């Protein structure tokens, strides 16, 4: 298969930000979408908007930290549309803070969402992709996987894990599967600093106002990786605002 049209794409973190805009972008190009997130009202609003514009989308309330939720998400693709072509693992949390604040629940959430969540997606989609002898993982990391800045160490560590897991998966994926890492820089979304320490959040919000790029920049990078022919793997994309150091 080449292109986006007709592909069945499951996407986590679809209720806002990069995930929401990517879902709309892919729907506009004819993808059939299975969208996951925890906030049902926000998720339903995205599904309704896509459907009203003539697109095809179904929402599944998922917490990516729960293995069975990811299985429900990927199985919905197979049950509703007969197959699954792509899993975009995008769900994430940017509740960053200095270590001394000991915000251990936030540390746990970043590990659960970025690492366990990614592994749950691999566990759910890999058997389907193997059975079909085709499929693509698109994993969203961050430029924080390349450069550690304070107070983003836990976030950076978990996004580095996303990068490492993606490369390992790519090496094991064989000739039938494609594995893509997309690492955005500063992007204008509601998630920037959300839930983090007030000081860290304020600094990130100021940076967002000054340098962030629109989420559509990430959506089109994800679309580019998906639209390549079967035998072509876009392994890694880093997309950042020009003004980001
Ligand atoms: N914005 C940036 O500057 C930036 C830069 C680099 C990388 N990223 C990455 O891009 C991805 C999207 O972030 P964003 O900027 O678009 O922020 P966002 O608007 O806050 O989006 C995050 C999405 O993840 C979902 N989510 C969070 N925890 C979840 C969980 N446990 N289970 C299921 N869904 C969960 C949220 O939905 P619910 O709350 O409804 O579950 C939401 O849809 C994240 O992985 C983030 O780390 C962002």
XYZ file of C-alpha atoms and ligand atoms in Angstrom:
293
model
C 0.000 0.000 0.000
C 1.146 3.528 -0.741
C -0.342 6.744 0.578
C -2.734 7.468 3.400
C -6.122 6.915 1.736
C -7.920 3.842 3.052
C -5.359 3.009 5.711
C -6.671 1.999 9.127
C -4.762 4.082 11.662
C -5.021 3.826 15.446
C -3.731 6.897 17.289
C -3.337 7.513 21.017
C -3.559 10.945 22.608
C -6.142 12.028 20.054
C -8.220 14.246 22.341
C -6.010 17.340 22.009
C -2.843 18.882 20.615
C -0.660 16.993 18.171
C -2.889 13.898 18.267
C -6.070 15.843 17.514
C -4.499 17.764 14.639
C -2.852 14.612 13.251
C -6.182 12.770 13.360
C -7.850 15.580 11.417
C -4.949 15.700 8.926
C -5.056 11.943 8.290
C -8.868 11.870 8.086
C -8.743 14.623 5.470
C -6.514 12.355 3.382
C -8.899 9.402 3.574
C -7.556 7.383 6.501
C -9.961 5.366 8.642
C -9.181 6.242 12.248
C -9.416 4.575 15.625
C -8.779 7.333 18.153
C -7.826 6.808 21.778
C -7.571 9.036 24.876
C -8.992 9.203 28.411
C -11.203 12.326 28.197
C -14.309 10.951 26.560
C -15.948 14.333 25.881
C -12.884 15.719 24.112
C -12.376 12.493 22.198
C -16.008 12.418 21.075
C -15.743 16.030 19.918
C -12.795 15.103 17.666
C -14.629 12.069 16.276
C -17.787 14.128 15.660
C -15.863 16.873 13.859
C -14.100 14.386 11.586
C -17.336 12.563 10.855
C -19.174 15.825 10.114
C -16.473 16.639 7.559
C -17.089 13.303 5.802
C -14.203 11.435 7.418
C -14.181 8.039 9.091
C -13.331 7.796 12.786
C -14.288 5.887 15.896
C -13.298 6.780 19.456
C -12.187 4.352 22.145
C -11.613 5.570 25.705
C -8.198 4.260 26.685
C -5.546 4.766 29.312
C -2.357 3.673 27.584
C -0.928 2.527 30.913
C -3.443 -0.328 30.833
C -2.489 -3.219 28.595
C -6.063 -4.285 27.912
C -7.010 -0.766 26.765
C -4.446 -0.825 23.966
C -5.697 -4.238 22.932
C -9.223 -2.816 22.751
C -7.979 0.065 20.634
C -6.148 -2.084 18.083
C -8.864 -4.771 18.049
C -11.408 -2.053 17.247
C -9.484 -1.335 14.050
C -9.656 -4.980 13.011
C -13.304 -5.425 14.065
C -14.583 -2.205 12.467
C -12.395 -1.917 9.400
C -10.977 -5.419 8.882
C -7.319 -4.574 9.487
C -4.825 -2.275 11.165
C -2.183 -0.519 9.095
C -0.614 1.941 11.540
C -0.403 2.541 15.284
C 0.625 6.086 16.209
C 1.759 6.109 19.872
C 1.434 9.789 20.700
C -0.105 9.944 24.199
C 2.098 11.888 26.550
C 2.369 14.071 29.607
C 4.682 17.037 30.145
C 4.226 17.471 33.916
C 7.830 18.481 34.481
C 9.466 19.710 37.706
C 12.835 19.860 39.499
C 13.813 16.677 41.377
C 13.787 18.454 44.763
C 10.024 18.914 44.526
C 9.676 15.101 44.669
C 6.608 15.045 42.450
C 6.840 11.286 42.233
C 3.293 10.777 40.940
C 4.266 12.892 37.916
C 7.450 10.836 37.429
C 5.364 7.657 37.581
C 2.863 9.076 35.075
C 5.623 9.873 32.580
C 7.074 6.362 32.898
C 3.604 4.787 32.645
C 2.483 6.877 29.691
C 5.652 7.027 27.600
C 7.334 3.690 28.365
C 4.642 1.274 29.567
C 2.149 2.894 27.200
C 4.443 2.423 24.220
C 5.151 -1.191 25.184
C 1.426 -1.839 25.573
C 0.940 -0.537 22.039
C 3.677 -2.769 20.688
C 2.197 -5.749 22.543
C -1.245 -5.086 21.089
C -0.336 -4.239 17.487
C 2.667 -6.462 16.762
C 0.700 -9.741 16.577
C -1.798 -8.079 14.218
C 0.978 -6.686 11.997
C 2.768 -10.073 11.936
C -0.454 -11.857 10.985
C -1.119 -9.354 8.176
C 2.557 -9.315 7.174
C 2.340 -5.522 7.110
C 1.987 -2.630 9.509
C 3.688 0.493 10.793
C 4.540 1.825 14.224
C 4.867 5.608 14.491
C 6.187 6.586 17.914
C 6.201 10.195 19.090
C 9.258 11.110 21.165
C 10.629 14.657 21.542
C 13.736 16.723 20.974
C 14.153 16.098 24.724
C 15.295 12.611 23.661
C 18.333 14.309 22.115
C 19.110 17.125 24.578
C 18.521 17.084 28.334
C 17.622 20.398 29.917
C 16.586 21.084 33.502
C 13.974 20.480 34.889
C 12.992 18.043 32.148
C 15.158 15.073 33.153
C 12.392 12.543 33.815
C 10.527 13.612 30.694
C 13.765 13.449 28.676
C 14.647 10.037 30.097
C 11.281 8.560 29.193
C 11.400 10.093 25.701
C 14.948 8.721 25.299
C 13.450 5.332 26.152
C 10.900 5.856 23.371
C 13.781 6.519 20.959
C 15.736 3.446 22.085
C 12.714 1.125 22.036
C 11.794 2.377 18.575
C 15.246 1.682 17.160
C 15.330 -1.795 18.740
C 11.891 -2.558 17.357
C 12.956 -1.347 13.925
C 15.945 -3.668 13.942
C 13.709 -6.658 14.798
C 10.839 -5.685 12.537
C 12.015 -7.486 9.390
C 11.065 -6.721 5.805
C 7.277 -6.543 6.305
C 6.948 -3.866 8.994
C 7.872 -0.196 9.204
C 8.943 1.602 12.377
C 9.141 5.385 12.602
C 10.248 7.771 15.327
C 8.897 11.323 15.141
C 10.524 13.773 17.570
C 8.860 17.188 17.769
C 10.408 20.283 19.223
C 8.376 23.006 20.923
C 4.804 22.698 19.675
C 1.860 24.943 20.470
C -0.452 22.637 22.430
C -2.347 22.719 25.717
C -0.069 19.982 27.042
C 3.038 22.161 27.375
C 3.925 22.153 31.076
C 0.439 20.931 32.027
C 0.393 19.472 35.541
C 4.023 20.385 36.172
C 5.400 22.594 38.939
C 4.089 26.171 38.614
C 7.575 27.595 37.965
C 8.443 25.000 35.343
C 5.049 25.356 33.678
C 5.342 29.161 33.591
C 8.774 28.975 31.943
C 7.524 26.479 29.356
C 4.419 28.559 28.625
C 6.596 31.582 28.019
C 8.763 29.550 25.637
C 5.630 28.248 23.935
C 4.476 31.813 23.342
C 7.870 32.784 21.957
C 8.969 29.876 19.783
C 6.398 27.096 19.395
C 5.485 25.747 15.960
C 1.909 24.697 15.122
C 0.941 21.041 15.675
C 0.219 20.800 11.936
C 4.022 20.674 11.428
C 4.119 17.400 13.352
C 0.959 16.076 11.694
C 2.435 16.479 8.220
C 5.692 14.805 9.331
C 3.677 11.817 10.582
C 1.683 11.828 7.347
C 4.898 11.849 5.298
C 6.172 8.751 7.098
C 2.848 6.960 6.603
C 2.398 7.811 2.927
C 5.654 6.188 1.767
C 5.436 2.936 -0.200
C 5.449 -0.344 1.783
C 9.140 -1.044 1.291
C 10.289 2.412 2.389
C 10.818 3.095 6.072
C 11.192 6.666 7.290
C 13.040 5.660 10.445
C 13.446 9.007 12.165
C 12.153 12.560 11.816
C 13.100 15.479 14.056
C 10.869 18.485 13.449
C 11.456 21.673 15.425
C 10.940 25.439 15.119
C 13.896 27.113 13.413
C 14.361 29.345 16.450
C 14.703 26.393 18.852
C 18.332 25.953 19.943
N 3.908 20.147 22.697
C 5.232 19.976 22.618
O 6.020 20.956 22.675
C 5.804 18.601 22.435
C 7.163 18.507 22.067
C 7.717 17.246 21.900
C 6.941 16.118 22.079
N 5.627 16.220 22.436
C 4.877 14.990 22.611
O 3.768 14.981 21.758
C 2.753 14.144 22.293
C 1.427 14.881 22.287
O 1.512 15.968 23.210
P 0.768 17.370 22.966
O 1.797 18.414 22.936
O -0.180 17.235 21.831
O -0.004 17.543 24.352
P -1.547 17.333 24.729
O -2.398 18.268 23.961
O -1.595 17.390 26.220
O -1.838 15.870 24.242
C -1.529 14.742 24.990
C -2.511 13.668 24.635
O -2.146 12.451 25.323
C -3.300 11.953 25.964
N -2.894 11.174 27.137
C -2.095 11.567 28.148
N -1.950 10.554 29.029
C -2.672 9.507 28.538
C -2.908 8.193 28.986
N -2.380 7.722 30.135
N -3.691 7.385 28.233
C -4.236 7.849 27.081
N -4.045 9.079 26.605
C -3.266 9.898 27.337
C -4.144 13.187 26.300
O -5.506 12.870 26.366
P -6.345 12.547 27.694
O -5.877 13.476 28.759
O -7.746 12.795 27.229
O -6.072 11.098 27.986
C -3.932 14.015 25.048
O -4.798 13.612 24.025
C 3.238 13.747 23.696
O 3.812 12.471 23.657
C 4.287 14.800 24.005
O 5.244 14.338 24.934
C 5.053 17.442 22.599
